[in-house]
Coordinates of C-alpha atoms in Angstrom, one line a residue:
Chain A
X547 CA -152.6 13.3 -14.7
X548 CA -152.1 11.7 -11.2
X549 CA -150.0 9.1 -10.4
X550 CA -152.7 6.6 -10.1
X551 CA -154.2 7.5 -13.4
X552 CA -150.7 7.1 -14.9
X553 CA -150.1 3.5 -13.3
X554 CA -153.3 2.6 -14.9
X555 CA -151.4 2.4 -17.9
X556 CA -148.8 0.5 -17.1
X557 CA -148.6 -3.3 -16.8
X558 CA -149.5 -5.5 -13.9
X559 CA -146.2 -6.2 -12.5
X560 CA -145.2 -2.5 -12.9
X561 CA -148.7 -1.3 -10.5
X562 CA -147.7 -4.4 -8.1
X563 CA -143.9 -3.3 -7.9
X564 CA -144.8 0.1 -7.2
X565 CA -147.4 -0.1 -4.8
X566 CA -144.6 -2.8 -2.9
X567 CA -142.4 -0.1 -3.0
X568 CA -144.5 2.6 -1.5
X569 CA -144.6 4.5 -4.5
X570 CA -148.3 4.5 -4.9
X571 CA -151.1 4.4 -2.6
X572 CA -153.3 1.1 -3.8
X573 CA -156.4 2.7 -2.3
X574 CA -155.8 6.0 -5.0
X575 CA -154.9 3.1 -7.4
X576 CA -158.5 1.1 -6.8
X577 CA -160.6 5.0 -7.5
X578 CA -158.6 5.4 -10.4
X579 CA -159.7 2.5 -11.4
X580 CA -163.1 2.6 -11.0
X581 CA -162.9 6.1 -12.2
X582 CA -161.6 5.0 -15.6
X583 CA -164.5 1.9 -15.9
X584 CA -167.0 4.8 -15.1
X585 CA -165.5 6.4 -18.1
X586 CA -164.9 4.0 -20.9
X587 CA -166.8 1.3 -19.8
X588 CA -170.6 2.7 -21.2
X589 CA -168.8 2.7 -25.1
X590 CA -167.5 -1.0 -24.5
X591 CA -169.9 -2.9 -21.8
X592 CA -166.9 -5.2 -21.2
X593 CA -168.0 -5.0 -16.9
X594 CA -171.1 -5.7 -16.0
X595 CA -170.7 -4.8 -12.1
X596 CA -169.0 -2.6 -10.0
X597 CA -169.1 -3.0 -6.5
X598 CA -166.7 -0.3 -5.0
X599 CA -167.4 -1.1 -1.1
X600 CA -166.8 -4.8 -1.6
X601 CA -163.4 -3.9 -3.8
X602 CA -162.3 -0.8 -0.8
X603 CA -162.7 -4.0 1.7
X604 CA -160.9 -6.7 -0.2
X605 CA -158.2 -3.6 -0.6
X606 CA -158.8 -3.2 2.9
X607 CA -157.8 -7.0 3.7
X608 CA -155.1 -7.9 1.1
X609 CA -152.6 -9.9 2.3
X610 CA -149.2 -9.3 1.3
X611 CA -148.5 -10.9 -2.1
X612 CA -147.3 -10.9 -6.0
X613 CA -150.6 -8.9 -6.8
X614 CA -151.0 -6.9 -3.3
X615 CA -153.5 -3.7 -4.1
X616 CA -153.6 -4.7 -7.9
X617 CA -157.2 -4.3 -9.6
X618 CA -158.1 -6.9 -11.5
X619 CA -161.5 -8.3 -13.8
X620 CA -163.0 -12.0 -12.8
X621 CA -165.6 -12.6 -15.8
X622 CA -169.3 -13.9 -15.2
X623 CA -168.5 -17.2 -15.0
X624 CA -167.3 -18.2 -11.3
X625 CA -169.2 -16.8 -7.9
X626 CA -168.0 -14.3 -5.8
X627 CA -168.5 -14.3 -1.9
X628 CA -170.9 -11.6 -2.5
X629 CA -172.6 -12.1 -6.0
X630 CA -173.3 -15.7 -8.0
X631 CA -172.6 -15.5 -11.1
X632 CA -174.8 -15.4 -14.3
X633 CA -172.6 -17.3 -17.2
X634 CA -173.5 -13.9 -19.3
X635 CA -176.9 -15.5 -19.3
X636 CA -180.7 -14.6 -17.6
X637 CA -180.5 -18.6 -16.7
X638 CA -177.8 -20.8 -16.6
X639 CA -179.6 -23.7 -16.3
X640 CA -177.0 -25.3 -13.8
X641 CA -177.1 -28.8 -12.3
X642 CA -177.4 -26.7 -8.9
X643 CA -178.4 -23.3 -8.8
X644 CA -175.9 -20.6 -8.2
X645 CA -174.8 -19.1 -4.9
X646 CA -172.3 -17.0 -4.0
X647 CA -169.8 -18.6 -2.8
X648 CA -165.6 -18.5 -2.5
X649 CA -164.3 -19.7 -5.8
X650 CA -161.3 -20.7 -6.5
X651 CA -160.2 -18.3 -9.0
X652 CA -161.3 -15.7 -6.2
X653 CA -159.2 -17.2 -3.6
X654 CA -156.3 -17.1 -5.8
X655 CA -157.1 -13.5 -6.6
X656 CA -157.4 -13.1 -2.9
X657 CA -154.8 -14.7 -1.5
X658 CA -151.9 -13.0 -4.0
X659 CA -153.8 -9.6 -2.6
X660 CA -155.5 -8.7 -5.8
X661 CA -158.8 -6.7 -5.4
X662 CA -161.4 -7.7 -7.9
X663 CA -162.8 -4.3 -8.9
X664 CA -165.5 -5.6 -11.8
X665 CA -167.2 -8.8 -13.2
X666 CA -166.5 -9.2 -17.2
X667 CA -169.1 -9.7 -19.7
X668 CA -169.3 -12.7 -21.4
X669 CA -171.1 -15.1 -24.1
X670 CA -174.7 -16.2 -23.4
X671 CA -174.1 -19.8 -21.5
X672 CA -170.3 -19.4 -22.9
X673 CA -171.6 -20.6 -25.9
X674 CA -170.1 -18.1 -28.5
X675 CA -166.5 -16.7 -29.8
X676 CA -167.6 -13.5 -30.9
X677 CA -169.4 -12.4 -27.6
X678 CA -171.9 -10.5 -29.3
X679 CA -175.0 -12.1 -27.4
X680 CA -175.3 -11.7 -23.6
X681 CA -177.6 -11.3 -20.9
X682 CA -176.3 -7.6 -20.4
X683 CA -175.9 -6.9 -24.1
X684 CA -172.7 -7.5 -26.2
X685 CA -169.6 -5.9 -25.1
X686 CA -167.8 -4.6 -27.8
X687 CA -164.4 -4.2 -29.6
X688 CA -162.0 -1.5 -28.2
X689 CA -160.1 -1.2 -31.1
X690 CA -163.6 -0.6 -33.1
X691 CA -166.9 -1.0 -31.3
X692 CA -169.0 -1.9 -33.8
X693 CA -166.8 -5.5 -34.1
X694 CA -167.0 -7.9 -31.8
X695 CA -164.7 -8.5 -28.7
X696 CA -164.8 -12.2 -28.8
X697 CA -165.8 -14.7 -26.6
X698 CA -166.6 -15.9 -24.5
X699 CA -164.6 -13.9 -22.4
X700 CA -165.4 -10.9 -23.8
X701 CA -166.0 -8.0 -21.0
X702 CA -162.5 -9.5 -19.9
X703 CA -160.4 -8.9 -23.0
X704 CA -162.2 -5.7 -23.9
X705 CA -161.6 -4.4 -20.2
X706 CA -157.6 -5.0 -20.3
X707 CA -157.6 -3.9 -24.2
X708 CA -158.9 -0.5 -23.1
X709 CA -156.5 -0.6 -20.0
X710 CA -159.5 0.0 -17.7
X711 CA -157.6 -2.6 -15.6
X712 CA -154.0 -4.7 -16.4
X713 CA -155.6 -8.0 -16.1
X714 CA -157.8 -9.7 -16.4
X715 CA -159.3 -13.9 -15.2
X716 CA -161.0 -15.6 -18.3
X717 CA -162.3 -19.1 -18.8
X718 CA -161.5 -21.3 -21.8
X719 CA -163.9 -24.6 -22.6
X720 CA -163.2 -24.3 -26.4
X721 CA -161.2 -21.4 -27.2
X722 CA -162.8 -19.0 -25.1
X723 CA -159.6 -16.8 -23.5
X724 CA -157.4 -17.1 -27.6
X725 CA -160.5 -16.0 -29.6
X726 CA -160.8 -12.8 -27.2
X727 CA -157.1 -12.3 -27.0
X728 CA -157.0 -12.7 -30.5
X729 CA -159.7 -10.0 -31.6
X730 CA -158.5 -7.8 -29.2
X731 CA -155.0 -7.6 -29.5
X732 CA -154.2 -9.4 -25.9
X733 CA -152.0 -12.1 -24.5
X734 CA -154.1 -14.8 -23.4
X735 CA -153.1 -18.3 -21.8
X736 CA -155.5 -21.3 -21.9
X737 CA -152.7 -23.3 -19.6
X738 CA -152.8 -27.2 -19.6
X739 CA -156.1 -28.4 -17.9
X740 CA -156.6 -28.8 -14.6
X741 CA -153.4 -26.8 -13.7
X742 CA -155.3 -23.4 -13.0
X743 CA -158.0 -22.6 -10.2
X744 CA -161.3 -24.0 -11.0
X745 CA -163.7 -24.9 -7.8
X746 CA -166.8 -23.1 -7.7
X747 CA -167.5 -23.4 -11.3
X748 CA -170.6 -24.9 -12.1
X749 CA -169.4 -27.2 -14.3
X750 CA -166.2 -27.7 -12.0
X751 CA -166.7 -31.5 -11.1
X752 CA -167.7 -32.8 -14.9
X753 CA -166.0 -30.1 -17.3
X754 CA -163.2 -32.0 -19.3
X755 CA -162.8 -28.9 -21.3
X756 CA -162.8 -25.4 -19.2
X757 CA -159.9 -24.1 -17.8
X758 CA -159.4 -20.8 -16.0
X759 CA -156.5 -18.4 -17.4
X760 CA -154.8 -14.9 -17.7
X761 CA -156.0 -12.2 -20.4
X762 CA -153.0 -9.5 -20.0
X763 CA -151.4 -7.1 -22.7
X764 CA -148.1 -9.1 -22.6
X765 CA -146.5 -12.3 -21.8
X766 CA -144.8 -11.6 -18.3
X767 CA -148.4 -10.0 -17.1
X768 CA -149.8 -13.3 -18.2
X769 CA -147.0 -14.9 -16.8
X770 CA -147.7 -13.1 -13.1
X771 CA -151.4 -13.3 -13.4
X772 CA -150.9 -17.0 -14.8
X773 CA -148.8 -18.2 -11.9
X774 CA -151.6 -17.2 -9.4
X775 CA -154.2 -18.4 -11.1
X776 CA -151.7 -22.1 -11.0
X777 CA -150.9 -21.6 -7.5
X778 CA -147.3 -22.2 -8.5
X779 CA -144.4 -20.2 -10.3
X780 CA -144.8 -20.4 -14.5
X781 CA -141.0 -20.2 -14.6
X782 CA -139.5 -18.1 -17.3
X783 CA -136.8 -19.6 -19.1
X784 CA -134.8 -18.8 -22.5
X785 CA -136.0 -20.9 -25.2
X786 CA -133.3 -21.4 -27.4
X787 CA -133.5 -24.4 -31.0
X788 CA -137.1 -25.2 -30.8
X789 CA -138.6 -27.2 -33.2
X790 CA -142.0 -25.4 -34.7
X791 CA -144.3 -27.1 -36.2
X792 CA -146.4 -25.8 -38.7
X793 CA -149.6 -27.6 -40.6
X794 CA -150.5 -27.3 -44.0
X795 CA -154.5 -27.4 -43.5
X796 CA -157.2 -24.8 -43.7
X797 CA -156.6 -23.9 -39.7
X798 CA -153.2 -22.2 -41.6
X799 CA -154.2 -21.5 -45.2
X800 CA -157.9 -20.8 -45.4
X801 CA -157.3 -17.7 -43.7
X802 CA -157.1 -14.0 -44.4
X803 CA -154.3 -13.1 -45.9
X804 CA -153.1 -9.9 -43.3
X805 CA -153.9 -12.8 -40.9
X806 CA -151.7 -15.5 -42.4
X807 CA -148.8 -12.9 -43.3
X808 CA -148.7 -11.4 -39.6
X809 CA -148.8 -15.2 -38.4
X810 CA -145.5 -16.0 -40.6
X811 CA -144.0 -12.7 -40.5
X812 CA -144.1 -13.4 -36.5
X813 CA -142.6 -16.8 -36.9
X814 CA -140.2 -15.9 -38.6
X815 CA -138.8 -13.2 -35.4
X816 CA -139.5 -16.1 -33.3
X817 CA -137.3 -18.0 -35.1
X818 CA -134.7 -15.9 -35.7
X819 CA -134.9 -14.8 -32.0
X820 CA -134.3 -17.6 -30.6
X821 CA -132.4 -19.9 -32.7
X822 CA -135.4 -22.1 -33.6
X823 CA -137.0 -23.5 -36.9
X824 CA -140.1 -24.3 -38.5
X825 CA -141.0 -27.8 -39.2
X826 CA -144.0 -28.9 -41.1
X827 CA -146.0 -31.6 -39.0
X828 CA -149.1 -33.5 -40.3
X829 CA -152.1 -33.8 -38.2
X830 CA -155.0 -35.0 -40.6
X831 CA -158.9 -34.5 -39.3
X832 CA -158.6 -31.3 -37.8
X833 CA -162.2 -30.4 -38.4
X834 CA -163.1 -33.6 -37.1
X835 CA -161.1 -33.0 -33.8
X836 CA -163.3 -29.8 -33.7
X837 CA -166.5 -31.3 -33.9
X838 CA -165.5 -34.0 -31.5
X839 CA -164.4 -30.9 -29.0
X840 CA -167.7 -28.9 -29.8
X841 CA -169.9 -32.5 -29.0
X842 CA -167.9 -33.1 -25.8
X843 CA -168.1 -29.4 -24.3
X844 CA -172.3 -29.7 -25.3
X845 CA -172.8 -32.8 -23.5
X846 CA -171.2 -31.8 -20.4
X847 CA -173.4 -28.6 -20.5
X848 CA -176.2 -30.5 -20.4
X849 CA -176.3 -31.8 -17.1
X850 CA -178.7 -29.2 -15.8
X851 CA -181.5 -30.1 -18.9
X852 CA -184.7 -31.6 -18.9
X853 CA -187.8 -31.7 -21.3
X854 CA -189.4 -30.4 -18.4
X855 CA -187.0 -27.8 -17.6
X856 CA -186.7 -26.7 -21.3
X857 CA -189.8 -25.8 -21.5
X858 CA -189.9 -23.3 -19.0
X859 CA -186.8 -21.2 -19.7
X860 CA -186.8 -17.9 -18.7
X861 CA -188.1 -15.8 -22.1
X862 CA -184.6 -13.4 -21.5
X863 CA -182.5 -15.9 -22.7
X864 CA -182.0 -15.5 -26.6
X865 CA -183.6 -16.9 -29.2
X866 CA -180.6 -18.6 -30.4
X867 CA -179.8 -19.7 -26.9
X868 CA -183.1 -21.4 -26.5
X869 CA -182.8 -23.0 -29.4
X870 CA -179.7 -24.5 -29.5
X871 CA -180.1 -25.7 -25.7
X872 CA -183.0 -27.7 -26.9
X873 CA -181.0 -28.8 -29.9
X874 CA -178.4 -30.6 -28.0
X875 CA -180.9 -32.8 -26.7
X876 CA -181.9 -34.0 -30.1
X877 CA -177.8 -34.5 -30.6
X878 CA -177.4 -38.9 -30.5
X879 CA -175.7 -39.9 -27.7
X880 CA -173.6 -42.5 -29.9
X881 CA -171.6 -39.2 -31.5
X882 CA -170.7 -38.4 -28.1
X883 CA -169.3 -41.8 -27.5
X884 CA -167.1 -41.8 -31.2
X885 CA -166.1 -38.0 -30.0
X886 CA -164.5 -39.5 -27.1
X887 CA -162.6 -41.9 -29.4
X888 CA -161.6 -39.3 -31.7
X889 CA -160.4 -37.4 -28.3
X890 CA -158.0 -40.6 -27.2
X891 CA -157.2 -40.5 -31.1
X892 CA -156.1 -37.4 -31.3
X893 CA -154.2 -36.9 -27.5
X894 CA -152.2 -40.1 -29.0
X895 CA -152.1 -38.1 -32.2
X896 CA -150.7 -34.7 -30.4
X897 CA -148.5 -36.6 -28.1
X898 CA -146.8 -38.3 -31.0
X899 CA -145.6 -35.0 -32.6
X900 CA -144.4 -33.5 -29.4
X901 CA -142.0 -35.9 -29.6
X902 CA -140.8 -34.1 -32.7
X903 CA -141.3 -30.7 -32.3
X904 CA -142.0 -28.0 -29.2
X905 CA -144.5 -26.1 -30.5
X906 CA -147.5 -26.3 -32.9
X907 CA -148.4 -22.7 -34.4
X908 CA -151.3 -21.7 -36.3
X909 CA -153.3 -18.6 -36.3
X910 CA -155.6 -18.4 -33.8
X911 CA -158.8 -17.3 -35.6
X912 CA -158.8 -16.6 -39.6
X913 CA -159.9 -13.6 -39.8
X914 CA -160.0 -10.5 -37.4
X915 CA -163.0 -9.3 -35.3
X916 CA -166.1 -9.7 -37.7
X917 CA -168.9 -7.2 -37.4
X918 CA -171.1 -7.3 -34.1
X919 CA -174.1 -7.7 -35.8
X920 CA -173.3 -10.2 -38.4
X921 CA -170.5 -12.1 -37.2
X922 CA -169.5 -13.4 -40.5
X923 CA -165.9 -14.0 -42.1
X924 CA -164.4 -13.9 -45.9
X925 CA -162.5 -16.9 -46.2
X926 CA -160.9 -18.1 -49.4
X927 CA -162.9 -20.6 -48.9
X928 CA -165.9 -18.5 -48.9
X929 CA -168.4 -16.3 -46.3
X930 CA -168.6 -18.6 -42.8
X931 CA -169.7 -17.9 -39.5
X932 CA -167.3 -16.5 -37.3
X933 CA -167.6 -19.9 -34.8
X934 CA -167.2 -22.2 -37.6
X935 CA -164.3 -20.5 -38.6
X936 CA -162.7 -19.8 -35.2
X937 CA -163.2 -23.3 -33.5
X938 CA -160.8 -25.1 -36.4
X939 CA -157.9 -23.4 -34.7
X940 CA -159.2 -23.2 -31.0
X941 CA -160.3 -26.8 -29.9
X942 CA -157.8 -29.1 -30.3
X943 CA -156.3 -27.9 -26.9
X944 CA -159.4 -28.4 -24.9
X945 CA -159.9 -31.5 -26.3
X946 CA -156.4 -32.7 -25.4
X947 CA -155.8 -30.9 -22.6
X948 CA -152.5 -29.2 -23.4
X949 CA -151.9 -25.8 -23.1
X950 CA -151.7 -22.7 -25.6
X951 CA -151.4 -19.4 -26.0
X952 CA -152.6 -16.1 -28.6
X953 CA -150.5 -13.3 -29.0
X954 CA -150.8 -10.3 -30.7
X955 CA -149.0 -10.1 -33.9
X956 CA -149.9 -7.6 -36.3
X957 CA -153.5 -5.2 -37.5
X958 CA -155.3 -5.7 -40.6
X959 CA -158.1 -2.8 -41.5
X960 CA -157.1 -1.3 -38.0
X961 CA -157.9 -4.8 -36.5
X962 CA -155.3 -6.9 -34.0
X963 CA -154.1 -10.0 -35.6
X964 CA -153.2 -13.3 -32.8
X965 CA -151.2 -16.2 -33.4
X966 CA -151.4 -19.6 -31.6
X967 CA -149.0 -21.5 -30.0
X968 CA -149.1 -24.9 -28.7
X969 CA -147.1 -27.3 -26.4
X970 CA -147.2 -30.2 -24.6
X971 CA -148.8 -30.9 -21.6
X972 CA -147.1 -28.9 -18.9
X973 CA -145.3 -26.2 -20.5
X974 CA -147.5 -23.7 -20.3
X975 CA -144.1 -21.5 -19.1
X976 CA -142.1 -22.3 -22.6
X977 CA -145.3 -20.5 -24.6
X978 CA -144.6 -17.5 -22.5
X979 CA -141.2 -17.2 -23.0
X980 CA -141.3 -17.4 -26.7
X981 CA -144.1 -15.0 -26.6
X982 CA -141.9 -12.4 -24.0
X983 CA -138.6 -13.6 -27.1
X984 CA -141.4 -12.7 -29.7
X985 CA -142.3 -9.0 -27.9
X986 CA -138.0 -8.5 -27.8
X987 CA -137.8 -9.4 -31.6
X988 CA -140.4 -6.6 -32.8
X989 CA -139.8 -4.4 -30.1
X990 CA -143.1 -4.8 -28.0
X991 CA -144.4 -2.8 -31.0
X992 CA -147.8 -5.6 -30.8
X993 CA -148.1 -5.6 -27.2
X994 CA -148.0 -2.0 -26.7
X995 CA -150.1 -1.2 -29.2
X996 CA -153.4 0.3 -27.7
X997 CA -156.9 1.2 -29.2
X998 CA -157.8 4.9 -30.0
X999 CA -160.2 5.2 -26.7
X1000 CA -156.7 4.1 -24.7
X1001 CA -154.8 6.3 -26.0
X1002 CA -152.9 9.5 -24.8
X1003 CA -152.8 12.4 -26.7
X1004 CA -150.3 11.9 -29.8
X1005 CA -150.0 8.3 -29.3
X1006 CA -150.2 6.4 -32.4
X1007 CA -152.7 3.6 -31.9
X1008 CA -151.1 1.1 -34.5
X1009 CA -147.3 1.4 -32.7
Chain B
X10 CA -183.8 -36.9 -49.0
X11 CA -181.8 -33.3 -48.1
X12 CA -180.3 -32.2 -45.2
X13 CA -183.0 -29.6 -44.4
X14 CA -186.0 -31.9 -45.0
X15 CA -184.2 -34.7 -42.6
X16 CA -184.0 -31.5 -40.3
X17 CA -187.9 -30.9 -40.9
X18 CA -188.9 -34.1 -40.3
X19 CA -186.5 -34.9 -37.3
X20 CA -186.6 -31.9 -35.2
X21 CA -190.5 -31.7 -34.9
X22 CA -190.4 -35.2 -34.1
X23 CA -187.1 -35.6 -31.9
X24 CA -188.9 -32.3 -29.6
X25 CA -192.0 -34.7 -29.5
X26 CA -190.5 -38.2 -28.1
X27 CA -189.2 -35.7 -25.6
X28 CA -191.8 -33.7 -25.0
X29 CA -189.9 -30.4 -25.8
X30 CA -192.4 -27.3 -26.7
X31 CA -190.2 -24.7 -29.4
X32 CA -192.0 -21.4 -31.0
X33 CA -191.2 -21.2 -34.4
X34 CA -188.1 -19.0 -34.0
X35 CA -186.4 -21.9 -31.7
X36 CA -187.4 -24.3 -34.6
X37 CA -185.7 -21.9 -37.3
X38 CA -182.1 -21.7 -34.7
X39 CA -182.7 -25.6 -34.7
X40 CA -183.1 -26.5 -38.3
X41 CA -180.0 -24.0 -38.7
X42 CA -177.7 -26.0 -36.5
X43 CA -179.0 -29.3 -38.0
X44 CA -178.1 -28.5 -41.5
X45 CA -174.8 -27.0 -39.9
X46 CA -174.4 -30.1 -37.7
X47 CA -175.9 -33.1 -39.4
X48 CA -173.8 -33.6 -42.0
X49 CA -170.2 -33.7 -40.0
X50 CA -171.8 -35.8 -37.3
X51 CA -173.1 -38.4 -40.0
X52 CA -169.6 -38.2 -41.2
X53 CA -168.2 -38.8 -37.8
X54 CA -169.9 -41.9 -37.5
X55 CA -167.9 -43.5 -40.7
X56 CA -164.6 -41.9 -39.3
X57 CA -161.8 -44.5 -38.3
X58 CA -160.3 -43.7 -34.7
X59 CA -160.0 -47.3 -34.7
X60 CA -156.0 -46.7 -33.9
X61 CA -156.4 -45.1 -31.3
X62 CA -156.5 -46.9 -28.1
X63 CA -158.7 -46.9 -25.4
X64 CA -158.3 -44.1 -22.9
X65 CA -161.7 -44.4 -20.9
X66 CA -160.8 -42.2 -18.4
X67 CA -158.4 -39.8 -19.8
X68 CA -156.1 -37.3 -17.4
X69 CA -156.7 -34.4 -19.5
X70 CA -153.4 -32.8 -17.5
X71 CA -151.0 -35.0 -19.2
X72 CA -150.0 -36.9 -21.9
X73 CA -151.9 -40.2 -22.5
X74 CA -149.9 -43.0 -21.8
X75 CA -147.7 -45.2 -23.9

């Protein structure tokens, strides 16, 4: 195995340091790359384009900087200079129409000398958590590929889960870089909105909700890839005597039970690692919270609709994506308006409690990655669809704005197991540096852990 | 009246005012999300955010003020 091939298997900072240090050529680095997408990609459909010339002249170009000669994954969801992008969908049905253009995500990328090698898959119209409908067909699970990925940034996770690259650029509106991270057994950040590069987007200007973020096997990749994306240093610190709170709801309890004994098992490290303790908060209405997040994320998707322009969609977009577009016109415009006053209810709500504790955890889905073609989960409560289950856990920090994080904490039937963590507006850094105390406590065992088609010969896949 | 015959009756009628066409397999996705949605929204009506106070223009990057 070459050098190159070997670096592809180590972490984000680790292919930046060496290439810094003239240890490996990026260019050998960038083939590699492409070499390995070209080989596990067709299984998992996580990247929907290559584009080798444009990724040998950003190479070509790359400034000096934290990510100088690093490949990296931008999902379907912001233009490049050279390609608009498709929102995983045959029509986005944009305000504007998309154009290529210079996003801001790419300019970051650019900028910290990154070379964008691949686009990730994604939902249809970001309107999913199991990415199992797309324009380009559903990417799939690494750690199985007959389960879904997640979603909506699912080519994303999927390509840093099968270390096809180290990192990877996601967008979160209601969950959409945790559910991913989550089902694949990744770190992902949603940081604190409007703190991450956004301009391009479609939905840029109006979006309340979407957020761009890192999706990298462990906290200090997410950390690196995080601070580029923010334009300004996510400064790692030792967390020492937090305060943890904890619900008891069904975002906590009507979950698996792998899934809810992972969650505590990996409190528990946290706790013990850094001095901290658990605290049991209330925060009544959840579920209302998430249909006030789900009614606030539709209405700002719809400023591209009309009756007129609903009835000429473009016959590739799926059923269910026709469908429910038209839906949301029928939705009453006076449940937007109390969704907005269960939003300032609930920021009032969330700020309260950070006055009492550090962090809110919960797991962040209930079960692990459901079946691609029936996304459905066992609940105690009883068989649910995968979104209704996920978005309990997931919306509460798009529809406040503060920041949160999944990380992988355990397998059930073979499956990667993520817990969320929460904080207050601003300290995105603090969930990183409990996760990197979390990956001391258990020995990186969760974060190292890679899926069979990742592995090297004689490695377990469950470490 | 149930939820799926308010979804019947709504649906065919809400696409209507509008002037929304729908093949039968976009009316099935939509009477599935009404019977899924309807009955929180309804709910959402009668729930009390009345403590919460007004935050028109919220700054999503920080915490609301005090």
């Amino acid at each position: 195995m070459s050098g190159a091939e070997t670096a592809l298997d180590r972490p984000l900072r680790d292919q930046a340091a060496v290439i810094a240090a003239g240890e490996l050529d990026a260019g050998e680095l960038l083939e590699a790359t492409l070499d390995r997408i070209a080989e596990r990609n067709p299984t998992l459909n996580a990247v929907v384009e290559t584009f080798p010339q444009r990724s040998r002249e950003m190479l070509a170009s790359a400034p000096a900087g934290p990510l100088h000669g690093v490949p990296v994954v931008i999902k379907d969801e912001w233009p490049l200079p050279w390609r608009a992008q498709r929102f995983g969908a045959a029509e986005m049905l944009a305000a504007t129409p998309p154009q290529p253009g210079e996003s801001g995500p790419y300019r970051a990328l650019r900028d910290a000398g990154a070379v964008i090698v691949g686009v990730g898959n994604m939902h249809e119209l970001g309107s999913g958590s199991t990415g199992n409908v797309s324009y380009y067909g559903p990417a799939r699970n690494p750690w199985d590929p007959e389960r879904c990925p997640g979603g909506s940034s699912s080519g994303p996770a999927a390509a840093v889960a099968a270390r096809m690259v180290a990192g990877a650029v996601g967008a979160d509106g209601v969950g959409s870089i945790r559910y991913p991270a989550a089902y694949c057994g990744l770190t992902g950040l949603k940081p604190t909105f409007g703190r991450a590069a956004m301009a391009g987007h479609h939905m840029a200007e109006y979006s309340t909700m979407i957020v761009s973020g890192p999706l990298c096997v462990d906290a200090a990749d997410a950390r690196l890839l995080g601070s580029v994306l923010c334009d300004e240093e996510l400064t790692r610190g030792e967390p020492r005597g937090l305060r943890i709170g904890v619900v008891r709801d069904l975002v906590s309890e009507d979950v698996e039970a792998p899934v809810r004994a992972s969650c505590a098992k990996a409190l528990g490290l946290i706790c013990a690692a850094t001095d901290s303790e658990l605290v049991e908060i209330e925060l009544p209405d959840l579920e209302t919270s998430a249909l006030a997040a789900v009614l606030i994320a539709n209405s700002e998707g719809m400023a591209g609709l009309s009756p007129a322009r609903l009835n000429r969609l473009d016959p590739e977009l799926s059923p269910l994506g026709r469908g429910l577009l038209k839906f949301r016109m029928l939705l009453p415009a006076a449940a937007s308006v109390k969704a907005a006053q269960v939003r300032a209810l609930f920021r009032q709500r969330v700020a309260a409690l950070f006055d009492e504790v550090d962090l809110i955890a919960w797991p962040t889905v209930p079960a692990v990655a459901p079946p691609l073609q029936a996304p459905l989960v066992e609940l105690p409560s009883g068989t649910t669809t995968a979104d209704q289950a996920n978005v309990r856990g997931g919306a509460l920090a798009n529809l406040t704005g503060i920041p949160a994080i999944s990380l992988p904490v355990g397998h059930s039937e073979g499956l990667p197991v993520g817990l969320q963590l929460q904080a207050a507006w601003g300290a995105d850094a603090l969930l990183l540096d409990v996760a990197e105390a979390l990956e001391g406590a258990n020995g990186r065992r969760k974060v190292d852990a890679r899926p069979p088609l990742a592995l090297d010969s004689g490695q377990p896949a469950e470490a | 009246m149930g939820d799926s015959n308010r979804g019947d009756d709504f649906i065919p009628a809400g696409l209507a005012a509008l002037g929304i066409e729908a093949d039968e397999i976009e009316l099935a996705v939509m009477t599935a999300a009404q019977a899924m949605f309807w009955p929180p929204i309804l709910e959402l009506f009668d729930f009390d955010a009345s403590a919460a106070r007004p935050e028109p223009r919220p700054d999503l990057s920080r915490a609301p003020a005090r």
